[in-house]
Coordinates of C-alpha atoms (C1' of nucleotides) in Angstrom, one line a residue:
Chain A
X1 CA -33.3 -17.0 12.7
X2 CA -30.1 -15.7 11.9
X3 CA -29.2 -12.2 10.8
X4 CA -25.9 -10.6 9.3
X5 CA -25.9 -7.3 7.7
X6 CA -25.3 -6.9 3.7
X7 CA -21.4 -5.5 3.2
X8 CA -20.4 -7.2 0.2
X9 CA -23.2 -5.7 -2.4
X10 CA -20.5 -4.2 -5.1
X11 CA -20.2 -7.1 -6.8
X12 CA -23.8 -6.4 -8.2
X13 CA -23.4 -2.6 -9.0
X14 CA -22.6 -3.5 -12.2
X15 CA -25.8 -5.0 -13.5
X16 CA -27.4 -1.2 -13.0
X17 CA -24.3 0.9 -13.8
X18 CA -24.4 -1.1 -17.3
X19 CA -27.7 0.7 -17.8
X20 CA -30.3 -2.1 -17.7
X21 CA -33.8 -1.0 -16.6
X22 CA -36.1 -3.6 -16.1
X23 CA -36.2 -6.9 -14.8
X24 CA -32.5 -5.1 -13.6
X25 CA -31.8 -7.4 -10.0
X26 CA -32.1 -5.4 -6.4
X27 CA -28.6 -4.8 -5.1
X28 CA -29.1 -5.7 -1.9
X29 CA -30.9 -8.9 -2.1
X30 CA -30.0 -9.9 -6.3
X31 CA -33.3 -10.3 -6.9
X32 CA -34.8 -10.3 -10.8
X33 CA -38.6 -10.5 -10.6
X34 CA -41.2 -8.2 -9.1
X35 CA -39.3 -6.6 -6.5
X36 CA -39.5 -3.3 -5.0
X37 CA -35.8 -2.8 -5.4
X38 CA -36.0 -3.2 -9.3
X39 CA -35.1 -0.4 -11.8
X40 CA -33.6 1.4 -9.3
X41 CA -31.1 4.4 -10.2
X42 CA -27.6 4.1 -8.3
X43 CA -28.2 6.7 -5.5
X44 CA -31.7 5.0 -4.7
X45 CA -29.8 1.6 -4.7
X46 CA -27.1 3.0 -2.3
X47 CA -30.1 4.2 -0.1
X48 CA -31.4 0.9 0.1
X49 CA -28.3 -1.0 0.6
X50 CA -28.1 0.9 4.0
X51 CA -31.3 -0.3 5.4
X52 CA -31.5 -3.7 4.6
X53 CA -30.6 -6.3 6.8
X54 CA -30.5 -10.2 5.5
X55 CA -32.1 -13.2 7.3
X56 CA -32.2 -17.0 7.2
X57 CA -35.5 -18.9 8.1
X58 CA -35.1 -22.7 9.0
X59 CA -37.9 -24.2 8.0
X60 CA -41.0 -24.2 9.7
X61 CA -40.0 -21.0 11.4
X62 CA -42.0 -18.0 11.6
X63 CA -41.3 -14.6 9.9
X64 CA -44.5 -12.5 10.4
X65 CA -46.8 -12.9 13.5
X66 CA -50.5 -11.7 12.7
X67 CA -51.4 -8.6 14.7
X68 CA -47.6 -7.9 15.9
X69 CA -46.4 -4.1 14.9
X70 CA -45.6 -4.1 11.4
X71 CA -42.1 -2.6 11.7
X72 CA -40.5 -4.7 8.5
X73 CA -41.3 -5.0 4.9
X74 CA -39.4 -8.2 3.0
X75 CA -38.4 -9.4 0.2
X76 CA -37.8 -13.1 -0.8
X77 CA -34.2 -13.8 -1.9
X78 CA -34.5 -18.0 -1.9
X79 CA -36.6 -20.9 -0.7
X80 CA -40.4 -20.4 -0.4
X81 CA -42.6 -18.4 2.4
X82 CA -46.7 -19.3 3.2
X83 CA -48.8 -16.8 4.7
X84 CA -51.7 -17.4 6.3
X85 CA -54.5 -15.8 8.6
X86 CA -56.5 -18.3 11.1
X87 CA -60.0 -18.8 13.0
X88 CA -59.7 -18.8 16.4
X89 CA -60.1 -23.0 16.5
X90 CA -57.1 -23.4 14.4
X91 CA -58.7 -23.5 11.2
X92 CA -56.2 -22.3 8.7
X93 CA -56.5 -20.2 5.4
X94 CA -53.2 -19.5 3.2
X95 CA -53.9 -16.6 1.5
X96 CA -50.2 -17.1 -0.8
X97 CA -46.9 -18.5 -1.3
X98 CA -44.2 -16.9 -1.7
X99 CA -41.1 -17.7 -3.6
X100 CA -37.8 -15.4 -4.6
X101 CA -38.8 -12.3 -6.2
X102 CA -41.5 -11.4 -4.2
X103 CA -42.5 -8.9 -1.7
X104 CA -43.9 -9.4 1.5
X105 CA -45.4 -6.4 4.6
X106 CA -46.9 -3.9 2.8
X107 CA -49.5 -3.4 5.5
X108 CA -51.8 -0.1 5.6
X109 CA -52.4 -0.6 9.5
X110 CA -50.2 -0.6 12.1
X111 CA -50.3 -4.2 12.8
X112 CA -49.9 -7.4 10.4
X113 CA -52.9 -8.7 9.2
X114 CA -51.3 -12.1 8.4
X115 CA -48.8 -14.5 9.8
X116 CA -45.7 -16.1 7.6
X117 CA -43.6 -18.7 8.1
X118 CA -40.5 -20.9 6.0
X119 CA -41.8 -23.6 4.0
X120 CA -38.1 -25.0 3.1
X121 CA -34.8 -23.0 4.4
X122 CA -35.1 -19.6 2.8
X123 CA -33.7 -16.1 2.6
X124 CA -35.0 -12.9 3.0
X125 CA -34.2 -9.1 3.0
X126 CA -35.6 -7.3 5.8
X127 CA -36.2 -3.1 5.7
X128 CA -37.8 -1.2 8.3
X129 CA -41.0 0.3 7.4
X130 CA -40.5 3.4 8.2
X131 CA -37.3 4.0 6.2
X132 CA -38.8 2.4 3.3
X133 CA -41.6 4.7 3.6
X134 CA -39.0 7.7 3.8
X135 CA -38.0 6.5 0.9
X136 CA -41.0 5.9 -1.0
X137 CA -41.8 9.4 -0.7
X138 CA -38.3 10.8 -1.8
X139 CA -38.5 8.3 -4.9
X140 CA -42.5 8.5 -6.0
X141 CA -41.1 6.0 -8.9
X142 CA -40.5 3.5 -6.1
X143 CA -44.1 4.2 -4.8
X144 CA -45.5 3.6 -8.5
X145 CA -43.9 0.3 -8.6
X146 CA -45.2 -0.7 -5.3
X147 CA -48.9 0.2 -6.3
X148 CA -48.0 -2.2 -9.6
X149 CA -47.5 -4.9 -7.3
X150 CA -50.3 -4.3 -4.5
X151 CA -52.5 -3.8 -8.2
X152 CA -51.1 -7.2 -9.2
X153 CA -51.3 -8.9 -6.0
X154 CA -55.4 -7.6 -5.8
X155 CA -55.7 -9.0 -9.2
X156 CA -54.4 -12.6 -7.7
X157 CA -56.3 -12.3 -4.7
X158 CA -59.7 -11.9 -6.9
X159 CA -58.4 -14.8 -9.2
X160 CA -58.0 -16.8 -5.7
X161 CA -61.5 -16.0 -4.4
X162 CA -63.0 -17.0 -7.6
X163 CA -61.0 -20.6 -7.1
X164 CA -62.2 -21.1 -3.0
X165 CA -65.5 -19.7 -3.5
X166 CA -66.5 -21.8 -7.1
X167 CA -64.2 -24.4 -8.2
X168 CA -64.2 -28.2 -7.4
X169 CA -61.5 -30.2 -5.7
X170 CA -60.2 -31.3 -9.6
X171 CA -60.1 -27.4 -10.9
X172 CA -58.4 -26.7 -8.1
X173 CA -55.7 -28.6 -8.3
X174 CA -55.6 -27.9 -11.5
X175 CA -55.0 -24.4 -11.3
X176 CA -52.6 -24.7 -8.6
X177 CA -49.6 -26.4 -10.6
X178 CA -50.5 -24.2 -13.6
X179 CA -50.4 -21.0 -11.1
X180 CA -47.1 -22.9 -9.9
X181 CA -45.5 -24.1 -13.4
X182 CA -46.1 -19.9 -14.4
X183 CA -44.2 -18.6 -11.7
X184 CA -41.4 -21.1 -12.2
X185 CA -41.8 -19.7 -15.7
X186 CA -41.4 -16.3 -14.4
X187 CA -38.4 -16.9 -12.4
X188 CA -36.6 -18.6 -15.2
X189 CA -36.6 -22.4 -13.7
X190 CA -38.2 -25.1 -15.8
X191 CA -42.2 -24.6 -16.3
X192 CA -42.4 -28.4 -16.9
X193 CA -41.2 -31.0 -14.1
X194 CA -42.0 -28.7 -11.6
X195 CA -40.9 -28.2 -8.3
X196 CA -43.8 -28.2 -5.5
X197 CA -42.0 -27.7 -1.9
X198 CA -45.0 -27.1 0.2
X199 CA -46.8 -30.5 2.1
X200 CA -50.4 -31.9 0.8
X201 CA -52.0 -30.0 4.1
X202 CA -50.2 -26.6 2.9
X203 CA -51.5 -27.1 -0.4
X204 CA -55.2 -28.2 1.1
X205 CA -55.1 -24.8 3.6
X206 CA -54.4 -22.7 0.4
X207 CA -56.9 -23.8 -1.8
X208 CA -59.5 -25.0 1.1
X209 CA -59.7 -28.5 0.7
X210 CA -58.3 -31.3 3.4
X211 CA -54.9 -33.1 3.0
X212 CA -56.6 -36.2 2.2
X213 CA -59.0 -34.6 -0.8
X214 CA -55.5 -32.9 -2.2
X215 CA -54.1 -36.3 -2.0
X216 CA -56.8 -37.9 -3.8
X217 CA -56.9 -35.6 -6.3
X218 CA -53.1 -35.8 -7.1
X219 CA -54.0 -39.6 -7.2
X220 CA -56.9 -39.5 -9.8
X221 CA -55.2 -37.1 -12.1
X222 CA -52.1 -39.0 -11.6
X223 CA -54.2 -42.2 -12.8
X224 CA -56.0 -40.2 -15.7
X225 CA -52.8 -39.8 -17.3
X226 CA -52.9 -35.7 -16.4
X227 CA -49.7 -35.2 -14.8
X228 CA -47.0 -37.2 -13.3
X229 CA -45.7 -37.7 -9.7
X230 CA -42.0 -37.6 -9.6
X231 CA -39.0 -37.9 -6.7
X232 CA -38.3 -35.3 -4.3
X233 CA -41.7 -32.9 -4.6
X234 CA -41.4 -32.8 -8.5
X235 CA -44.6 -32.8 -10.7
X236 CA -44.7 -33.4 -14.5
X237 CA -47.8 -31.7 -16.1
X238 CA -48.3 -34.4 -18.7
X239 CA -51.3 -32.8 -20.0
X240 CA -51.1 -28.7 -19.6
X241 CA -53.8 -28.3 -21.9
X242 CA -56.1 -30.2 -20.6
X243 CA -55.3 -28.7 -17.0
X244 CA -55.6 -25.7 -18.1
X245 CA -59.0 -26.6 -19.8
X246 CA -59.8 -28.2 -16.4
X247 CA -58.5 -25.4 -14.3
X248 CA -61.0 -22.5 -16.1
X249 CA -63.5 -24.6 -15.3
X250 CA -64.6 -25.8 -18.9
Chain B
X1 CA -76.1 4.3 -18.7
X2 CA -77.2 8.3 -19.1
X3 CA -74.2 10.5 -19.0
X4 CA -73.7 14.2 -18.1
X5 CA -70.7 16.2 -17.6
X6 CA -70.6 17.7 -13.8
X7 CA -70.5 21.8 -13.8
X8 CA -71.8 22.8 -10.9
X9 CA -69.1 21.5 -8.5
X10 CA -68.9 25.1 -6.9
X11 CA -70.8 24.3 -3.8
X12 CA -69.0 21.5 -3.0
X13 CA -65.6 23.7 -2.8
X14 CA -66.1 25.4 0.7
X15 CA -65.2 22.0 2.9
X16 CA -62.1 22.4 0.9
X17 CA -61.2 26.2 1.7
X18 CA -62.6 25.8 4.9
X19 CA -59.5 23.7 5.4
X20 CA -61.1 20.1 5.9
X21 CA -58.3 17.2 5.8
X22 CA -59.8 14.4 6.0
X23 CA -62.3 13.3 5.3
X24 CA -63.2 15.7 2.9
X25 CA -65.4 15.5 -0.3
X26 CA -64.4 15.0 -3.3
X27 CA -65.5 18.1 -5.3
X28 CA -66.8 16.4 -8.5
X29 CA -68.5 13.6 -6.7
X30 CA -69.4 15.0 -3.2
X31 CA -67.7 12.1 -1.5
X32 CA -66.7 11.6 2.0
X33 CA -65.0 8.1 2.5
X34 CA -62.1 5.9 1.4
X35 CA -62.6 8.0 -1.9
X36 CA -59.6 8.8 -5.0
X37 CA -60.3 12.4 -4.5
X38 CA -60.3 13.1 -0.6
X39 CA -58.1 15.4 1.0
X40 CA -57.2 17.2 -2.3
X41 CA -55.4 20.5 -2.5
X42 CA -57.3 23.2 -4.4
X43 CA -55.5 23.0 -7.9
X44 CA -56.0 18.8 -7.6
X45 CA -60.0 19.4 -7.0
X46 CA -59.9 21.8 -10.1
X47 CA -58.0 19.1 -12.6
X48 CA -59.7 16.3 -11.2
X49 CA -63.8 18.2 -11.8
X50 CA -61.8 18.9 -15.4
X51 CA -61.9 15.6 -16.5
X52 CA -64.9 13.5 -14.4
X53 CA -68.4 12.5 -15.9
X54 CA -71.1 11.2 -13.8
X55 CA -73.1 8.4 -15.1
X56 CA -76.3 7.1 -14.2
X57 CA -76.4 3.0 -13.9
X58 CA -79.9 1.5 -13.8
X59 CA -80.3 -1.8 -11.6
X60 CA -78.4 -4.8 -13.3
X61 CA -76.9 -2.7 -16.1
X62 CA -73.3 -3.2 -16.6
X63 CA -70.4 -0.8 -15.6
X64 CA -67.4 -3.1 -16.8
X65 CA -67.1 -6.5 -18.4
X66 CA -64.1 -8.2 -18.1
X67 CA -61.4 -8.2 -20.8
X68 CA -62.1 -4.9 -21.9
X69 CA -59.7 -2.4 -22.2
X70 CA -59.4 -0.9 -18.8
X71 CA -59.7 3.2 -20.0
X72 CA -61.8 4.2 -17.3
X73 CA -61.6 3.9 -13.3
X74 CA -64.8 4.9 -11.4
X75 CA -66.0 6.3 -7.8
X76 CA -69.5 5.6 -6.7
X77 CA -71.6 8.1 -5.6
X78 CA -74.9 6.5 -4.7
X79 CA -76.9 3.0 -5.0
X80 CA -74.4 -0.1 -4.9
X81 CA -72.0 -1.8 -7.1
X82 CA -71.4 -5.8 -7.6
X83 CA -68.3 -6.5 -8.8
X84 CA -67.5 -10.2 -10.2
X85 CA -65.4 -12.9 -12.0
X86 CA -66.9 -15.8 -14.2
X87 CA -65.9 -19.4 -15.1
X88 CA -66.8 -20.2 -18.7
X89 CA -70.0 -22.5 -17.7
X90 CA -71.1 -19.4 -16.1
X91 CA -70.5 -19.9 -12.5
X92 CA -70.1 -16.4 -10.7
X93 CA -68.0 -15.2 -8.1
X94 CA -68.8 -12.0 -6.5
X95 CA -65.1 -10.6 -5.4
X96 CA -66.9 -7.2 -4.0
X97 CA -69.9 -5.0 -3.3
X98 CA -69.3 -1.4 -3.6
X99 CA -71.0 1.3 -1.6
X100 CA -70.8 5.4 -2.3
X101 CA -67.2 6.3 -1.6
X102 CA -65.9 2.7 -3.2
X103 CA -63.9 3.3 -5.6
X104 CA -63.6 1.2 -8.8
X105 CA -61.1 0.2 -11.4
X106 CA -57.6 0.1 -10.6
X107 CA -55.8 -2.1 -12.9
X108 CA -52.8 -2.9 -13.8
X109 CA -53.3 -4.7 -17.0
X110 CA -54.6 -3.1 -20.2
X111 CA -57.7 -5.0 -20.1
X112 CA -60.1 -5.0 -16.7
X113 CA -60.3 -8.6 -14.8
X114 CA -63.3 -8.6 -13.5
X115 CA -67.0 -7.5 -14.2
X116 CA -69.3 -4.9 -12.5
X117 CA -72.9 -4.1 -12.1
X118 CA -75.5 -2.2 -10.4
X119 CA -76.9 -3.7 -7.5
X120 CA -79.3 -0.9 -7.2
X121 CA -80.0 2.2 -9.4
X122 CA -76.6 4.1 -9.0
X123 CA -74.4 6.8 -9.8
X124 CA -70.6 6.9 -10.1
X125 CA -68.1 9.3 -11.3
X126 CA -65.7 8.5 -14.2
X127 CA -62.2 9.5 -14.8
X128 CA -60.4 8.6 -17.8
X129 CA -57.3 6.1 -16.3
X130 CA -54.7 8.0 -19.1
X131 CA -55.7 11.3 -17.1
X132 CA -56.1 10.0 -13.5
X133 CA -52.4 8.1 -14.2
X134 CA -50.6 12.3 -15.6
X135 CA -52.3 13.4 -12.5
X136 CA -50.9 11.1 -10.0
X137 CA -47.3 11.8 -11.1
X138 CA -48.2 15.2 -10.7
X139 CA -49.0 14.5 -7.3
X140 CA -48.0 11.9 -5.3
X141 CA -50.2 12.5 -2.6
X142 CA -52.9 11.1 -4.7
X143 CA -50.5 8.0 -5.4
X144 CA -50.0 7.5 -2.1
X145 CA -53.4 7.4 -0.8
X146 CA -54.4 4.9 -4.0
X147 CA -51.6 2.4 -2.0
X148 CA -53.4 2.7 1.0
X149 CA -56.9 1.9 -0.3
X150 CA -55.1 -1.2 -2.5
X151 CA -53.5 -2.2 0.3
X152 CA -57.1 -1.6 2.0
X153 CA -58.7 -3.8 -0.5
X154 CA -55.7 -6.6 -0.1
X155 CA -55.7 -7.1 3.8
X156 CA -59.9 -6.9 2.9
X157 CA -59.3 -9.4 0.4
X158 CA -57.2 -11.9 2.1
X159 CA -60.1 -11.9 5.0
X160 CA -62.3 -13.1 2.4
X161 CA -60.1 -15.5 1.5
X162 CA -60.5 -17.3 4.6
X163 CA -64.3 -17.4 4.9
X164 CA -64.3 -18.8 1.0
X165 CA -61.9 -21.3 2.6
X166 CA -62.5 -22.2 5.7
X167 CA -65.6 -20.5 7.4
X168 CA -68.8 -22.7 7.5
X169 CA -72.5 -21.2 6.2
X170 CA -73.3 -19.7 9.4
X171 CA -69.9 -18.1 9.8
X172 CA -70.3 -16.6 6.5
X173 CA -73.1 -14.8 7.0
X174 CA -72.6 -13.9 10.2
X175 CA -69.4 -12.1 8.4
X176 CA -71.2 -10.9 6.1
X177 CA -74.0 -8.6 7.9
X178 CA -71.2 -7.8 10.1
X179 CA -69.1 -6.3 7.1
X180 CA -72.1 -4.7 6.0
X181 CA -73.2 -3.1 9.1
X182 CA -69.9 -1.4 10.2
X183 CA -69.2 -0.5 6.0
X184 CA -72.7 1.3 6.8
X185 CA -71.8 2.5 9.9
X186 CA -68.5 4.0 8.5
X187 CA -71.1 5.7 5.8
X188 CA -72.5 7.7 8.5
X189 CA -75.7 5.4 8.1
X190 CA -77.3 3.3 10.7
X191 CA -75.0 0.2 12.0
X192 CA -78.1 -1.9 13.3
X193 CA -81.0 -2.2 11.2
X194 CA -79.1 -2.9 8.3
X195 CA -80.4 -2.4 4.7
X196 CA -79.4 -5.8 3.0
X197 CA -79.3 -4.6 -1.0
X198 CA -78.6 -7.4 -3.1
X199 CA -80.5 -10.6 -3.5
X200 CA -80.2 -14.1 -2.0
X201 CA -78.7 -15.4 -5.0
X202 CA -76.2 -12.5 -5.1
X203 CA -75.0 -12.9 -1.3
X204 CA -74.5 -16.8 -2.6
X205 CA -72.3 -15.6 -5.1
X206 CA -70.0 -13.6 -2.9
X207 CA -69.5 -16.2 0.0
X208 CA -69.6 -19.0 -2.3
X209 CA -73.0 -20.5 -1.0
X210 CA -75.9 -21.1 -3.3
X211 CA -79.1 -18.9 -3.1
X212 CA -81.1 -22.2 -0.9
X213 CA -78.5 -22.0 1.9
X214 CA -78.5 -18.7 2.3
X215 CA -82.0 -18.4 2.8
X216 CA -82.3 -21.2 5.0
X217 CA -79.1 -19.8 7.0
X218 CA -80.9 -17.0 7.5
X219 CA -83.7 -18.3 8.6
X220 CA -82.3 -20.4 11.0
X221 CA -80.2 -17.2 12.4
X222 CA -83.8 -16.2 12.8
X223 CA -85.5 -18.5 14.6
X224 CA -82.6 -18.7 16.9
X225 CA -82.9 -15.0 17.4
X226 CA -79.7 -13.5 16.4
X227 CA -81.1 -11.9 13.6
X228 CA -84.9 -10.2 12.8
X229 CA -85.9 -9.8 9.0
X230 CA -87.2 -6.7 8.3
X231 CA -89.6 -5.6 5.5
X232 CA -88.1 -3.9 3.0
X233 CA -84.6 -5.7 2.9
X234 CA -83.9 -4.5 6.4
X235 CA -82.3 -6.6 9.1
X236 CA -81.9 -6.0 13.0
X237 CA -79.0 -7.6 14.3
X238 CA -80.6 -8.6 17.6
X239 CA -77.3 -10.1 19.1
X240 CA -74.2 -8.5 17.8
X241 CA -72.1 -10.4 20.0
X242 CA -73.1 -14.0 19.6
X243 CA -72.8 -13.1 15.4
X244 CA -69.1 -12.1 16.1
X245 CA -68.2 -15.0 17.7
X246 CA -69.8 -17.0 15.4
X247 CA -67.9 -14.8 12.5
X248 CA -64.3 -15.5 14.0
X249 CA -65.2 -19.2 14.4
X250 CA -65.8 -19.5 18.2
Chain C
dG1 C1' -106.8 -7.3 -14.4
dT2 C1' -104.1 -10.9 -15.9
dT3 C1' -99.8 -13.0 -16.9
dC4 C1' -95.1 -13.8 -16.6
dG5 C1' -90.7 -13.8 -14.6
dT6 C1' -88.0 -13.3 -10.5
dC7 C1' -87.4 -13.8 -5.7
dG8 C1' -87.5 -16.0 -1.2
dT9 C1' -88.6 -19.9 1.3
dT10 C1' -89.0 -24.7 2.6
dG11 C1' -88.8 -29.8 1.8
dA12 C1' -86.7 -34.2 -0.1
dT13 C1' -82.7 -36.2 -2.0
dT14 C1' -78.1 -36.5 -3.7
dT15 C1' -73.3 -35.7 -3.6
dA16 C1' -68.7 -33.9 -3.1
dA17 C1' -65.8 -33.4 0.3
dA18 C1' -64.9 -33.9 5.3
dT19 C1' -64.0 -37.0 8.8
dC20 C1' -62.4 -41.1 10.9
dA21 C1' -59.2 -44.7 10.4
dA22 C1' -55.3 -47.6 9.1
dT23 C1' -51.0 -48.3 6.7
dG24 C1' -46.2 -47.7 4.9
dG25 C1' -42.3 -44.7 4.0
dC26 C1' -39.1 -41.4 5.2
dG27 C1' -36.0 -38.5 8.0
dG28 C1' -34.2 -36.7 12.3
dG29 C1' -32.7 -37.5 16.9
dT30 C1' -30.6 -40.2 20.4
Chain D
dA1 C1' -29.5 -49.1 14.7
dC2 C1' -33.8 -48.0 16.5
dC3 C1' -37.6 -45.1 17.6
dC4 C1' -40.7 -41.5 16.9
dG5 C1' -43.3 -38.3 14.6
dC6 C1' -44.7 -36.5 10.2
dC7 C1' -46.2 -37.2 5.7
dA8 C1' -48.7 -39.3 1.9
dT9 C1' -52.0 -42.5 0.5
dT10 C1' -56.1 -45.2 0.5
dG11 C1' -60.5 -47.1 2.4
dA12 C1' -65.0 -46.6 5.0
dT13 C1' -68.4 -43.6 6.7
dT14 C1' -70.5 -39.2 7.7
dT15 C1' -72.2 -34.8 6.8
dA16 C1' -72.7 -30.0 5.2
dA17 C1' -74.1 -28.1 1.4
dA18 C1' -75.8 -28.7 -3.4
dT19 C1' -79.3 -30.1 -6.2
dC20 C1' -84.0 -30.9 -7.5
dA21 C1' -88.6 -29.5 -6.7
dA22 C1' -92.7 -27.0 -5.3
dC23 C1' -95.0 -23.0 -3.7
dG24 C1' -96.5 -18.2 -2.6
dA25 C1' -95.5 -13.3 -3.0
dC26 C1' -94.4 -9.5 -5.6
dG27 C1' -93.7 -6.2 -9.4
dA28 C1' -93.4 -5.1 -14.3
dA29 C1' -95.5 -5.5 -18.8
dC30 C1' -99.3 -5.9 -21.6

DNA sequence: GTTCGTCGTTGATTTAAATCAATGGCGGGT
DNA sequence: ACCCGCCATTGATTTAAATCAACGACGAAC
């Protein structure tokens, strides 16, 4: 895992010194979406800039060990991050993926309740918890925006419970590339032909299924005309309304 | 739903001026645990008794449908609180049961995403969200603790996530009169013979199980003897440890 | 007191998904 | 170039839980 420290962050003053609020990118890690570093005003920026630290995860390699000390929070700059808590046999539950944009640590105790690894090469922005929570205090705005996004995340953790707990194999699949295709949307990249990095067993651990039933499922939808499977991980939701019809369950 | 304004929050004030951190009771709903309105300074208990109203819920009455405008946010006093999403053929997901000192409502949307009932006769204290949101600028205390209990709910959440997922009947019930026990036991009210609320069907609907397999799971906890069933909803956990291994997947 | 609806339990049967198994493709390492 | 291991796919079989069904207990309503 390689580190380096941020010098060069000037070139993206200018983004927040032009006045924009909101999506307005994080200095440090020139991120758009979701962030905790966005809308911030150009002393909270500087503040920022000084703690953060910038990493590389290979993929496969971890980032977060569950029930380590939860001295970092992170933000995703590029490439995509699982999390994921296990059973004792190995049995393995994702509870999200995580793609650039997003925030990763918030963590009431002091230990992670969650482990996170690199599902392709990525990038992330590290800051030590206990400045950030200096900060938080100094900048309640800050703190507002991070209850928006624990608020959010609660919101897609309910939405997630309802999909392990009551939908089939087809609905979940379903609602996986549309949950996917939106948050392509989000980032600005094409909401169509998506772009689905993660392996059939990642996808199975997230939405509780076994590689072989995701597989199947990609196969029959494939063969009902309801989305397309392209080169290199890419997805073509043919049908969107009728996975989306599919996906609620109707 | 009867509805009376809360005056006589006098008597609640001296665990306040007698200098009580936490926990502390909330003044207008005489709460002790995991509460909005713990630890509040004098002037905070004052605003927040300025704007409550405690309402009375009868048994399956409704507190909050889903995709209604999300003005209120709630704190339950006593009784217990379901708390759901829906597919449109009417299959139910339970994401929560709420207890007294549970508190209810945060989002971040205009509209509520989920659905709540009684369990249980109940009564919870209601705070206009427009209010509770000028009062938590004015004091970011408050803010701050409403991260930790979201961030609570999240870690609380993603554990959930993994017995939708991956835990078997058994485990799941094993979890669940587990959760219930020490959730009692952080009540102040007894940890071993539990008091088991809701109905069969109900507990289905939270670990994604249908109402059949739950009883027979319990039964079969029975007659193995980790578990006695009590009259009156009751039920002894007669071998807490073998149930905790049998939670974590041993 | 009787009836009706809900609840919990248990049994029989079905079924969706898991498990077991085999194959071919692809990419990295030597 | 040649393995080796991982990944995706598909087929055959098993199995855990759902579904269908029946019954008794209980409480509320009339």
């Amino acid at each position: 895992m390689a580190t380096f420290d941020v010098k060069n962050i000037g070139h993206l003053r200018p983004a927040i010194s032009r006045g924009e609020t909101m999506p307005s990118p994080c200095a440090a890690c020139s991120i758009r979406h979701l962030s905790l570093c966005a809308a911030l005003q150009e002393n909270e920026v500087q503040e920022m800039a000084a703690i953060v630290t910038t990493l590389e995860v290979g993929a496969g390699e971890p980032l977060i060990d569950e029930g380590q000390p939860a001295v970092h929070v992170f933000n995703v700059t590029s490439g995509a991050i699982r999390v994921y808590k296990l059973l004792i046999d190995g049995r393995r539950q994702m509870t999200g993926f995580l793609f650039p944009g997003d925030f990763l640590g918030l963590a009431n105790e002091e230990t992670y309740a969650y482990s996170a690894e690199a599902v392709t090469a990525s990038t992330v922005c590290r800051f030590p918890r206990r400045k950030i929570e200096a900060l938080l205090i100094k900048y309640p705005r800050m703190e507002r925006r991070l209850l928006g996004m624990a608020s959010h995340e609660l919101a897609a953790a309910q939405e997630q419970m309802l999909l392990l707990g009551r939908k089939n194999a087809r609905e979940k699949i379903a609602s996986f590339l549309l949950m996917l295709s939106r948050r392509a949307e989000q980032r600005g990249l094409p909401a169509d032909p998506i772009f689905v990095p993660m392996s059939r067993n990642d996808i199975g651990d997230y939405l509780g299924l076994t590689t072989e039933t995701v597989s199947r499922t990609f196969s029959d939808l494939k063969s009902k005309g309801a989305i397309e499977l392209l080169p290199a991980g890419k997805v073509r939701l043919a049908q969107r309304e009728h996975l989306e019809e599919v996906a609620e369950g109707a």
